[in-house]
Coordinates of C-alpha atoms in Angstrom, one line a residue:
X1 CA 17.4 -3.2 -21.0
X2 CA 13.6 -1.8 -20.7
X3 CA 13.6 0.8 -17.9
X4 CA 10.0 1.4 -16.3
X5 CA 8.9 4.3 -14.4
X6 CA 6.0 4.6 -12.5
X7 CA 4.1 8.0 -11.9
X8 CA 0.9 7.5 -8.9
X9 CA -2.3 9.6 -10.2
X10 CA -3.4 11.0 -7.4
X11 CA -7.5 10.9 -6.8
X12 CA -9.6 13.1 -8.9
X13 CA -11.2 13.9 -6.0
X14 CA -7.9 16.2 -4.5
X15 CA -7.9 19.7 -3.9
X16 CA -4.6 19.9 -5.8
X17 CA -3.4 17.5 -7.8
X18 CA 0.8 17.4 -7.4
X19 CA 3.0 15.0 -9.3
X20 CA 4.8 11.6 -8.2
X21 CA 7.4 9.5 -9.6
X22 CA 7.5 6.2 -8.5
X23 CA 10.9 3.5 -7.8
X24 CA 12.7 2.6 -11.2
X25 CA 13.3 -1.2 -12.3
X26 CA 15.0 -2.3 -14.9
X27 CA 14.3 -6.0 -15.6
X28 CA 16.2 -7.8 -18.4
X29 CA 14.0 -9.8 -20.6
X30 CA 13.6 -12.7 -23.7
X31 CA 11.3 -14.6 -25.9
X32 CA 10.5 -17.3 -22.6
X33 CA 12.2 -15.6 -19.5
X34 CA 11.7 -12.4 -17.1
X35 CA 14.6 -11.9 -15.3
X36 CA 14.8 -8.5 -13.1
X37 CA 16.6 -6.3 -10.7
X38 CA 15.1 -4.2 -8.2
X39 CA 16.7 -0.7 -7.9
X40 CA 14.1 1.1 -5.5
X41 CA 15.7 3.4 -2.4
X42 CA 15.5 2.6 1.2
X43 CA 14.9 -1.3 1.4
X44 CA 16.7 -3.0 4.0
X45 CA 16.6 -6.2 3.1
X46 CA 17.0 -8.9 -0.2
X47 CA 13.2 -9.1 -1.7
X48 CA 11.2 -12.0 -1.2
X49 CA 9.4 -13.8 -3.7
X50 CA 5.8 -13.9 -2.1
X51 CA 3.6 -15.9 -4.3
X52 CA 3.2 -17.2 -7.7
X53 CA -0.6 -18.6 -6.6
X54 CA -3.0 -20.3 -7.3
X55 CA -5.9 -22.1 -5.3
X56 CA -9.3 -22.1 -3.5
X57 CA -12.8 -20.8 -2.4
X58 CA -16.4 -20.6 -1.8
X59 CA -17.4 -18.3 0.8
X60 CA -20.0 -15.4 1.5
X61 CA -18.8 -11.4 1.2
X62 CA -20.8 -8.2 1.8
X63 CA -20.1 -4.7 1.2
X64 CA -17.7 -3.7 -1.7
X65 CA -16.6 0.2 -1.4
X66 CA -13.3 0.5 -2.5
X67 CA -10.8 3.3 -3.1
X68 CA -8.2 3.2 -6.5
X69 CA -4.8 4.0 -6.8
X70 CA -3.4 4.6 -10.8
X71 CA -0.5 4.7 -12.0
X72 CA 1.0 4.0 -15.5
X73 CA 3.9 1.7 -17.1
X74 CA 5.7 1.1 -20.2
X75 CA 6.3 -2.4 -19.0
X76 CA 5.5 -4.9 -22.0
X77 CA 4.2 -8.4 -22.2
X78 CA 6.5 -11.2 -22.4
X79 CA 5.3 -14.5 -24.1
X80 CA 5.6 -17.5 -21.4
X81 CA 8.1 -20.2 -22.1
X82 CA 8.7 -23.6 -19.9
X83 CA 9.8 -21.3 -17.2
X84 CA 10.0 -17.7 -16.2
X85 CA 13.0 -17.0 -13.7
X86 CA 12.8 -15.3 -10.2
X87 CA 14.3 -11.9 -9.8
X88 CA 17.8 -12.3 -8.5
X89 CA 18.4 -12.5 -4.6
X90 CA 14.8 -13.3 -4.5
X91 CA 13.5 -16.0 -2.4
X92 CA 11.1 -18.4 -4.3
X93 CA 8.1 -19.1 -1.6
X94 CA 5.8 -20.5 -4.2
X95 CA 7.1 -21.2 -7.4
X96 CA 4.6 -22.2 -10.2
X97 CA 3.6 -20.4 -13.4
X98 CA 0.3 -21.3 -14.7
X99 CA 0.2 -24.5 -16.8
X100 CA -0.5 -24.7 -20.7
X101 CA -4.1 -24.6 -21.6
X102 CA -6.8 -27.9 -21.8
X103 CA -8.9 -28.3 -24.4
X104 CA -12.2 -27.4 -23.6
X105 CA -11.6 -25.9 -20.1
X106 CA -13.1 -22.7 -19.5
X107 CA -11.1 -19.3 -19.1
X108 CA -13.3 -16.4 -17.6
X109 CA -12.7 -12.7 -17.8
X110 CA -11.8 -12.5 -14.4
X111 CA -10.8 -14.3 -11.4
X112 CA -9.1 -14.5 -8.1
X113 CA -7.5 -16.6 -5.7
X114 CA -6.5 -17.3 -1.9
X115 CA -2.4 -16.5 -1.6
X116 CA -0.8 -18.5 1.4
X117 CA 2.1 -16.5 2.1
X118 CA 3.1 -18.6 5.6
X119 CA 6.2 -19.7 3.9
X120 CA 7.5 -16.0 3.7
X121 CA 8.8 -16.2 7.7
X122 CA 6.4 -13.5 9.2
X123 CA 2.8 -13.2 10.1
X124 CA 3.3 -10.1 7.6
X125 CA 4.5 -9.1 4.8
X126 CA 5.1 -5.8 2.6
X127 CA 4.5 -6.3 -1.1
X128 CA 5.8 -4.0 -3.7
X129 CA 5.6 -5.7 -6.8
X130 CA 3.3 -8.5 -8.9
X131 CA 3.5 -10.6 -11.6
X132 CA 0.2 -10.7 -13.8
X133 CA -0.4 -14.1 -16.3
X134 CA -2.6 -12.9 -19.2
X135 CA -4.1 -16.3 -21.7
X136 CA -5.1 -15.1 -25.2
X137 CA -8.1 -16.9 -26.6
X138 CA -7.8 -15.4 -30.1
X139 CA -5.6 -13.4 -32.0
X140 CA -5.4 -10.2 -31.6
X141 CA -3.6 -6.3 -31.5
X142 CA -5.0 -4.1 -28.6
X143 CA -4.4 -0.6 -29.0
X144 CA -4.7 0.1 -25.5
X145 CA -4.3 -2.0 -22.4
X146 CA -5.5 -1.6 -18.4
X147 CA -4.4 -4.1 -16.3
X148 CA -6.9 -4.0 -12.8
X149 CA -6.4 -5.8 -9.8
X150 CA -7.2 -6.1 -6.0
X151 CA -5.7 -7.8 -3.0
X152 CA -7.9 -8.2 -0.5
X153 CA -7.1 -8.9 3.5
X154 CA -6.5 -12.0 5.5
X155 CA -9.0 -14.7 5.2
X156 CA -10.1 -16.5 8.1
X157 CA -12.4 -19.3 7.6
X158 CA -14.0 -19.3 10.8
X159 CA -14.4 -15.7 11.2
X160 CA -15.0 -13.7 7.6
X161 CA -14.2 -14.6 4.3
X162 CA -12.8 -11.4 3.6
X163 CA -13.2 -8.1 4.4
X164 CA -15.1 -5.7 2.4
X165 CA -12.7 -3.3 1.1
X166 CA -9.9 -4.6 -1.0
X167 CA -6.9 -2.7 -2.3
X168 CA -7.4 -1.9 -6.1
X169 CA -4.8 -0.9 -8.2
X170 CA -5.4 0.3 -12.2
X171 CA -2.0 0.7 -14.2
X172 CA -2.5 2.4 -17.8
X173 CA 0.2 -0.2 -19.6
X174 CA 1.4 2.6 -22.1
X175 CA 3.9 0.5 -24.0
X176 CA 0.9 -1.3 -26.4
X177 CA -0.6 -1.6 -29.1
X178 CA 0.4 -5.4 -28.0
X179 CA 0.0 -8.5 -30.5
X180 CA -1.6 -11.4 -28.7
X181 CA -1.6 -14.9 -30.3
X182 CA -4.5 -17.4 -29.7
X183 CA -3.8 -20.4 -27.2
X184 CA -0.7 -18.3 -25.6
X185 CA 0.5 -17.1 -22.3
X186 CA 2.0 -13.8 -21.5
X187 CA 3.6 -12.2 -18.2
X188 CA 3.9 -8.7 -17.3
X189 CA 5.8 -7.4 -14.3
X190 CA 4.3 -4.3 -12.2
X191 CA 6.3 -1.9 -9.8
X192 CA 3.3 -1.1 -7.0
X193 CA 3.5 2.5 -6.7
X194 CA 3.3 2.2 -2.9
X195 CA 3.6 -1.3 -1.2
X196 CA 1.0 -3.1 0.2
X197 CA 1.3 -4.6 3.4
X198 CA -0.4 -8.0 4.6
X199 CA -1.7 -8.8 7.6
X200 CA -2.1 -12.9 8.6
X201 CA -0.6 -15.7 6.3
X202 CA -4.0 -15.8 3.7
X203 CA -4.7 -12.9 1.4
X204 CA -6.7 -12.6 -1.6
X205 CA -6.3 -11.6 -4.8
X206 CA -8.1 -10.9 -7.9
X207 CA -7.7 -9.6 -11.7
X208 CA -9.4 -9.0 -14.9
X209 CA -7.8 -7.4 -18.2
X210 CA -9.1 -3.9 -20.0
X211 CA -8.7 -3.7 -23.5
X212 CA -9.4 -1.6 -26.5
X213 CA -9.4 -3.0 -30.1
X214 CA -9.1 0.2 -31.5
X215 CA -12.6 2.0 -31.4
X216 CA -11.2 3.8 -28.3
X217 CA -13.0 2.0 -25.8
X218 CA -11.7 0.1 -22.8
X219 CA -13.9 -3.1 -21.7
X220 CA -13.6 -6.1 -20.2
X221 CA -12.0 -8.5 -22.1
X222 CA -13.5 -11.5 -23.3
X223 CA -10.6 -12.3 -25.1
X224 CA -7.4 -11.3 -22.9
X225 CA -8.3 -13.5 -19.5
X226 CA -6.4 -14.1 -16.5
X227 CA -4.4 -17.3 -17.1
X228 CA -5.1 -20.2 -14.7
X229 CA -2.9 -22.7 -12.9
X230 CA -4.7 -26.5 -13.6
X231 CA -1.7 -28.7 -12.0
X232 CA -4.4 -29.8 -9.3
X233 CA -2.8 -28.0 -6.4
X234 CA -4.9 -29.2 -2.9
X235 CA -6.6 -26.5 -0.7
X236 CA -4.5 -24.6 2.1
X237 CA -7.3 -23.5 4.2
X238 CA -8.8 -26.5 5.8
X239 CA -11.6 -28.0 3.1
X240 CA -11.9 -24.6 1.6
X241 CA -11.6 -24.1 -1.8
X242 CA -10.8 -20.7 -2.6
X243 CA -10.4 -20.0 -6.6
X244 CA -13.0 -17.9 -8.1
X245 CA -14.5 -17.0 -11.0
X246 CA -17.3 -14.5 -13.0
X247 CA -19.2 -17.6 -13.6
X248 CA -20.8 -14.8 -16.3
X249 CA -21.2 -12.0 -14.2
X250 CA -19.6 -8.4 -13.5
X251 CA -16.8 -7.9 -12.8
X252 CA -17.8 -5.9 -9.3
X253 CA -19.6 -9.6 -8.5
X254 CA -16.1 -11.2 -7.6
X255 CA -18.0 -12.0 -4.2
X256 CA -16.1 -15.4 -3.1
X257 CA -19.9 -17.6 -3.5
X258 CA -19.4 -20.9 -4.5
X259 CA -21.0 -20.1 -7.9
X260 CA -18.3 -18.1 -8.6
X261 CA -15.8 -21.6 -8.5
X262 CA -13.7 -22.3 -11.3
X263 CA -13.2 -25.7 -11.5
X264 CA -10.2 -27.6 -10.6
X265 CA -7.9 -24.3 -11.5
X266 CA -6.8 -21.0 -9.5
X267 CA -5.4 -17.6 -11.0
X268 CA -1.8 -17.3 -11.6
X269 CA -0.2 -14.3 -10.1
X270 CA 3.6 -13.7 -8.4
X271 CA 4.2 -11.4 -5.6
X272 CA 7.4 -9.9 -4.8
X273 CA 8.4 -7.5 -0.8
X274 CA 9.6 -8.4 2.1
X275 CA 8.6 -10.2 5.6
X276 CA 7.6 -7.7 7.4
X277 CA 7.2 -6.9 11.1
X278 CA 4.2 -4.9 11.7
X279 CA 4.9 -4.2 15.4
X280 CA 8.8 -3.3 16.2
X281 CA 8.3 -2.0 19.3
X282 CA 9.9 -3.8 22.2
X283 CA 7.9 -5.7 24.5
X284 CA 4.6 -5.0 21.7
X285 CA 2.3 -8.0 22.2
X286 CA -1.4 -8.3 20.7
X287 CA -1.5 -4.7 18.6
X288 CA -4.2 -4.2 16.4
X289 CA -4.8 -1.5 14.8
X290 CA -6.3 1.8 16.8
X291 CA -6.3 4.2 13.7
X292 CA -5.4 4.3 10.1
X293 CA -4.7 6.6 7.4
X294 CA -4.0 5.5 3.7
X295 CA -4.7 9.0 2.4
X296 CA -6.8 7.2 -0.4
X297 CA -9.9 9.1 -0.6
X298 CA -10.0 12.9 -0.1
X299 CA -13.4 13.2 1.0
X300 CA -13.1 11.3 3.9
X301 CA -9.4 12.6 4.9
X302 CA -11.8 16.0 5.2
X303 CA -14.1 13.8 7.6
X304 CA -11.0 12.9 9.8
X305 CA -9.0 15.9 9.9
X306 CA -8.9 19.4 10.0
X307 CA -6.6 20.5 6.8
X308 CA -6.4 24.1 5.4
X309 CA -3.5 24.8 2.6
X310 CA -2.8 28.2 4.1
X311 CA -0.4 29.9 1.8
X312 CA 0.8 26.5 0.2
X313 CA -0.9 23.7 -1.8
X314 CA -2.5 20.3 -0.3
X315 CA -3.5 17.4 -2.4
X316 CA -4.0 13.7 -1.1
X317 CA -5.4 11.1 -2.9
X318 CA -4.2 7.4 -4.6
X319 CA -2.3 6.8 -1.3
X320 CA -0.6 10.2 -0.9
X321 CA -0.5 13.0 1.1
X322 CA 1.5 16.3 0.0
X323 CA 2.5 19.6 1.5
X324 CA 3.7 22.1 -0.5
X325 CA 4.1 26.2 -0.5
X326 CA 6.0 28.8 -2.8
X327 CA 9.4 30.0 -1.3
X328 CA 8.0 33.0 -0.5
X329 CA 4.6 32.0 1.4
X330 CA 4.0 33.5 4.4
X331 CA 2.7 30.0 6.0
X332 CA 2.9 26.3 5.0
X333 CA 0.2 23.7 5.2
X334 CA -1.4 22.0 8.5
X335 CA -3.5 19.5 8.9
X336 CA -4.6 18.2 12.4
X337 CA -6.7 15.6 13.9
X338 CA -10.2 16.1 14.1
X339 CA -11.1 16.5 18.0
X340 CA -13.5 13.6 17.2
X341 CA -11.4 11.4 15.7
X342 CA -10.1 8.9 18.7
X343 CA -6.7 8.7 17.2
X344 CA -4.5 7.5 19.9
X345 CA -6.4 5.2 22.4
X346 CA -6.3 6.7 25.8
X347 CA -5.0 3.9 28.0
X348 CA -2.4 1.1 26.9
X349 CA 0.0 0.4 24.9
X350 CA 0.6 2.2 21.7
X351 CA 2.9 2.6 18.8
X352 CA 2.6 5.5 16.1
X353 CA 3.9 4.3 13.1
X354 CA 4.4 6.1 9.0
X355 CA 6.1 6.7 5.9
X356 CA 7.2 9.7 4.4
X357 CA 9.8 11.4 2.4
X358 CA 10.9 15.6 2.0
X359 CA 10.8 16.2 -1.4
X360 CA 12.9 19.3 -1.2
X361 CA 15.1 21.3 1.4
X362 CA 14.6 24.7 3.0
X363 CA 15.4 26.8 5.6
X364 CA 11.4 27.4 7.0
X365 CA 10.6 24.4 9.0
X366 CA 7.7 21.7 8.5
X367 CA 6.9 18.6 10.1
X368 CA 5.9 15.4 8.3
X369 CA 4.3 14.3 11.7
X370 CA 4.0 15.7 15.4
X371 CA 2.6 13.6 18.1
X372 CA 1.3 15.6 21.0
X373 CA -1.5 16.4 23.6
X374 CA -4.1 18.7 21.8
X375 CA -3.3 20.3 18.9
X376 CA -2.2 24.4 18.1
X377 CA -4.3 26.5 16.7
X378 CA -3.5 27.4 13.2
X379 CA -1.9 30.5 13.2
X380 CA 0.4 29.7 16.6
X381 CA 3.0 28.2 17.1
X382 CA 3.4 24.2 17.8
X383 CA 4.7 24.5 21.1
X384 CA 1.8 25.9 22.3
X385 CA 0.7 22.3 23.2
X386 CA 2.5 19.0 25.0
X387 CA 4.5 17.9 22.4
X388 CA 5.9 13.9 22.2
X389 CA 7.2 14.0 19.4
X390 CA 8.0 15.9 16.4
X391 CA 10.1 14.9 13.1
X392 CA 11.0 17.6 11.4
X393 CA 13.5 19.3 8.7
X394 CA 14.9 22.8 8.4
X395 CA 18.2 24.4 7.9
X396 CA 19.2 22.2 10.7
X397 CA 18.4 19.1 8.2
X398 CA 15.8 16.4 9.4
X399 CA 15.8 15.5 13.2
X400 CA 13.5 14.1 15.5
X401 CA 12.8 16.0 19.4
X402 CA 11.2 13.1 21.3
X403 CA 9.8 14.2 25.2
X404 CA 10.6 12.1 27.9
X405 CA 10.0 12.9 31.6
X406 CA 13.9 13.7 31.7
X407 CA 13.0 16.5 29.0
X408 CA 12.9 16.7 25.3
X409 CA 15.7 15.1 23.3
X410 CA 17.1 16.0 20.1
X411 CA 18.1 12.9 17.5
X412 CA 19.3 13.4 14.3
X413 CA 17.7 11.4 11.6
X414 CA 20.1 11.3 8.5
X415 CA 18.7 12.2 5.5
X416 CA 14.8 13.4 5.5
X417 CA 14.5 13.4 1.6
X418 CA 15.0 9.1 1.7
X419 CA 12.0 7.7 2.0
X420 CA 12.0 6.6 5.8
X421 CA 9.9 4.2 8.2
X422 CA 9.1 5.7 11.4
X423 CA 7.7 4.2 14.5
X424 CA 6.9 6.2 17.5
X425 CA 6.6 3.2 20.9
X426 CA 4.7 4.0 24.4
X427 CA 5.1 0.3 25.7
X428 CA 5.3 -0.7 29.2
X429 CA 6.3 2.5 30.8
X430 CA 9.0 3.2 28.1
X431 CA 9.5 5.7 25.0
X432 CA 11.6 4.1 21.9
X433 CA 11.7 5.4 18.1
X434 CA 12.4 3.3 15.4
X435 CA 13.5 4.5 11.8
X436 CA 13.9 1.9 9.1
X437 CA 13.9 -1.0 11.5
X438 CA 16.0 -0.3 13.7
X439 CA 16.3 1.4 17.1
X440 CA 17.4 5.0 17.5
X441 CA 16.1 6.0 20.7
X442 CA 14.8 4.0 23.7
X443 CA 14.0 5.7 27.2
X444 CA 12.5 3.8 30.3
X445 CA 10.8 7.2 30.9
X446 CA 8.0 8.2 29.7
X447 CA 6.3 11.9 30.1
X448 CA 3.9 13.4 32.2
X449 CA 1.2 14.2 29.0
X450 CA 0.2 11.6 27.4
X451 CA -0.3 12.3 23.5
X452 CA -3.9 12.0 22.0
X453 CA -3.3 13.5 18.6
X454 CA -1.2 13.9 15.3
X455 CA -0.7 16.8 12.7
X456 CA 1.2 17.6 10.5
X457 CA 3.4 20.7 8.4
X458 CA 3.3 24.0 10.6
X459 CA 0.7 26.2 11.9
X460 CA 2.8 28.9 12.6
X461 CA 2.5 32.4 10.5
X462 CA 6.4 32.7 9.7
X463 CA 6.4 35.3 7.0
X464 CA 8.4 33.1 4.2
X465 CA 10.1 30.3 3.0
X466 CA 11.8 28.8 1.6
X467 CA 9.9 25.7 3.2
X468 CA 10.4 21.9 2.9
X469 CA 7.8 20.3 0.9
X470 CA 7.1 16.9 2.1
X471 CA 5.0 13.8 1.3
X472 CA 3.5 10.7 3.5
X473 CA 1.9 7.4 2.6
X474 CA 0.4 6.8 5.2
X475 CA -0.1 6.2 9.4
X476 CA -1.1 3.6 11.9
X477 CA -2.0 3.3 15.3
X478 CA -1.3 0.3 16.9
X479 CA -1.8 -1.0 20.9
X480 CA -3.2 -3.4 22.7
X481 CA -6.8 -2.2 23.3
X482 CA -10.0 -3.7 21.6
X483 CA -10.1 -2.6 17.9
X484 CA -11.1 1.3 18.6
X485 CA -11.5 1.4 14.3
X486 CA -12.8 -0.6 11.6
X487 CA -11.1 -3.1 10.8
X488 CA -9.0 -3.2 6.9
X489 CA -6.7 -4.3 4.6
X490 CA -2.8 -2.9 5.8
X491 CA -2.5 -1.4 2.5
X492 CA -6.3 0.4 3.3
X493 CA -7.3 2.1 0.5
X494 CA -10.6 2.9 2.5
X495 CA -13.3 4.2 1.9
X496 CA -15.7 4.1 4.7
X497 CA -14.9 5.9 8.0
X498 CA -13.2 4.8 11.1
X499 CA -15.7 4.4 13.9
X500 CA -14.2 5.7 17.6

């Protein structure tokens, strides 16, 4: 039994870099079979198999900035036999591994492919694993090994081809050096650090293979490519074919033009999550997203709020946000939105939605988000402003206070150091909050303040800890206005600023 761990590097751009360990999975393996079983907290449901994929394209993309998340594994290669099983209690949605090699037919360093995940029974769908094909063209021992891959967000042939800012991930596979033999396929299966989550039934997806022969350079590999499926599977999107190739360019030109084909093949590549529903809130009709936070890139997160570390420590980056201080700091970490940044829309239906986790206990309060009207001043305290809601932990353990116009309400919320999926729902004259899909709250009153903003951690100047250091993944804002932000990938990664 191979046990892999997964640690997320955050950015290099953070102001303080602090450490995460990712889910553990422990899949059992042979010569001509991956078998596995997931062991990561807080799901709520049996995993889905998403996609082993394959086909089509030609279309036009512009733009390309793109942040990175990195993280490391000790997972190794297994060599491809007649078939590789599913996970157990997966679902198979599309089943196919890539077939054996053709003489003759071309492999190229990397490549990409349209997923249709319609068969996973939602519109969305929240992926936390892959499964990478790798096709050896000689023989060969790489000392070191980066696997690199994006998804990118729903295609729609009509609209856009794709949108310009995909998803990447990096992953350092630390268990080589790896022995490759010519005309063979390999598999490798990758915990996501943080899951990615789809938006629309089409999503794209594309790979290429680092590797280092032992002069202590990584490049991309001419030799290790991304192994194709050639069983002549039919478009999905209309007459569009969507499989891509270099076609002899960079890497960075994976662009979706029909130069970029690779004849009658697509990439092989598994997905494993879970149908997802984006919008829980009852009543929620035709949401798009209002405002977005991936905490992916640092410099912009300084664009869009105000953060200061106060007496503690503040890194984001890769995906993460983390608040942090010493037991005996005098104040803990805030960060507010920016009075620029339109954050919740002002009219309509909205739904506040994140993930986050305490990754410790104390007796000094913090919050991992507060929705209100305004925002304190640092220094003050947080009820200086119209608050709607505020999830917090303390010596009381993790609660949520959520304002109605019959008066704030307290809710306990179990266990804050569980990584937890929060929704926050201002639909049709009515309050509800939602934790890990299901209803905890619901209210057909609303309060007199409408929120505008979101911080998070604790302004006030206590005088000590010991304080409750916490860490989020991210946060949307969802309603039924015209798109107030630009529009991405669920996952984000972004790296160009939200418009108001």
């Amino acid at each position: 039994m191979t046990n892999l761990t997964f640690k997320a590097v955050l950015d290099n751009t953070v102001r303080q870099v602090l450490g995460y360990s990712g889910d553990s999975w422990n899949p059992a393996r042979s010569n001509d079979k991956v078998t596995g079983s997931r062991l990561a907290p807080g799901r709520r449901q049996a995993p889905i198999l998403l996609g082993t994929l394959l086909l089509c394209l030609l279309a036009g993309l512009t733009g390309s900035a793109f942040g990175q998340t990195r993280f490391s594994s000790d997972a190794p290669f297994v060599r491809v036999g007649q078939r590789i099983a599913t996970f157990p209690q997966s679902t198979t949605v599309h089943d196919a591994i890539p077939a054996l090699p053709q003489t003759g037919q071309s492999y190229p360093s990397h490549a990409g492919t349209w997923l249709q995940l319609g068969n996973a029974g939602s519109q969305q769908a929240s992926v936390y694993a892959v499964r990478l094909y790798a096709y050896a063209l000689t023989t060969g021992v790489y000392q070191h090994i980066n696997a690199r891959f994006r998804f990118w967000n729903a295609y729609d042939a009509l609209a856009e081809a794709v949108l310009e800012r995909p998803a990447e991930f990096i992953v350092d596979l630390t268990s080589c050096p790896c022995n490759f033999e010519a005309g063979q396929m390999y598999a490798i299966d990758l915990l996501l650090p943080k899951s990615v989550y789809t938006e629309g039934q089409q999503v794209g997806f594309s790979q290429l293979w680092l590797t280092d022969p032992g002069n202590g350079v990584l490049a991309v590999s001419r030799d290790l490519v991304p192994a194709l499926d050639r069983q002549g599977i039919t478009p999905l999107v209309g007459g569009v074919i969507a499989s891509y190739g270099n076609a002899g360019r960079s890497p960075e030109d994976l662009n979706f033009i029909a130069e970029d084909a690779i004849p009658v093949a697509g990439l092989g590549v598994a997905l494993f999550g879970e149908a997802e529903i984006l919008d829980v809130c009852t009543g929620a009709s035709g949401f798009a997203h209002q405002f977005q936070e991936e905490f992916d890139n640092a410099s912009l997160f300084f664009q869009r709020w105000q953060a200061t570390p106060n007496f503690g420590q503040l890194a984001v980056g890769s995906g993460y946000l983390a608040l942090g201080a010493p037991n005996s700091a005098a104040q803990f970490p805030y960060v507010r939105s920016e009075p620029t940044s339109l954050v919740i829309p002002p009219i309509g239906n909205f739904m506040v939605r994140w993930i986050a986790e305490y990754t410790g206990v104390g007796p000094a309060g913090d919050g991992e988000l507060v929705i209100s009207r305004g925002t304190p001043l640092n220094g003050n305290d947080g009820s200086t402003v119209p608050t709607a809601l505020r999830a917090w932990q303390d010596s009381n353990g993790y609660y949520i206070s959520t304002n109605t116009a019959g008066g704030m309400q307290q809710i306990g919320g179990g266990n804050g150091t569980d990584l937890h999926d929060m929704a926050y729902c201002w639909v049709n004259g009515q309050v509800e909050l939602w934790k890990d899909g299901q209803i905890i709250l619901s209210q057909h009153a609303q309060p007199g303040d409408r929120p505008d903003s979101i911080w998070f951690g604790n302004p006030l100047l206590a005088g000590g800890g010991p304080w409750n250091p916490v860490s989020l993944q991210r946060v949307w804002v969802r309603g039924n206005q015209p798109v107030l932000s630009d529009r991405i990938f669920a996952d984000g990664f972004e790296s160009e600023a939200a418009s108001p």
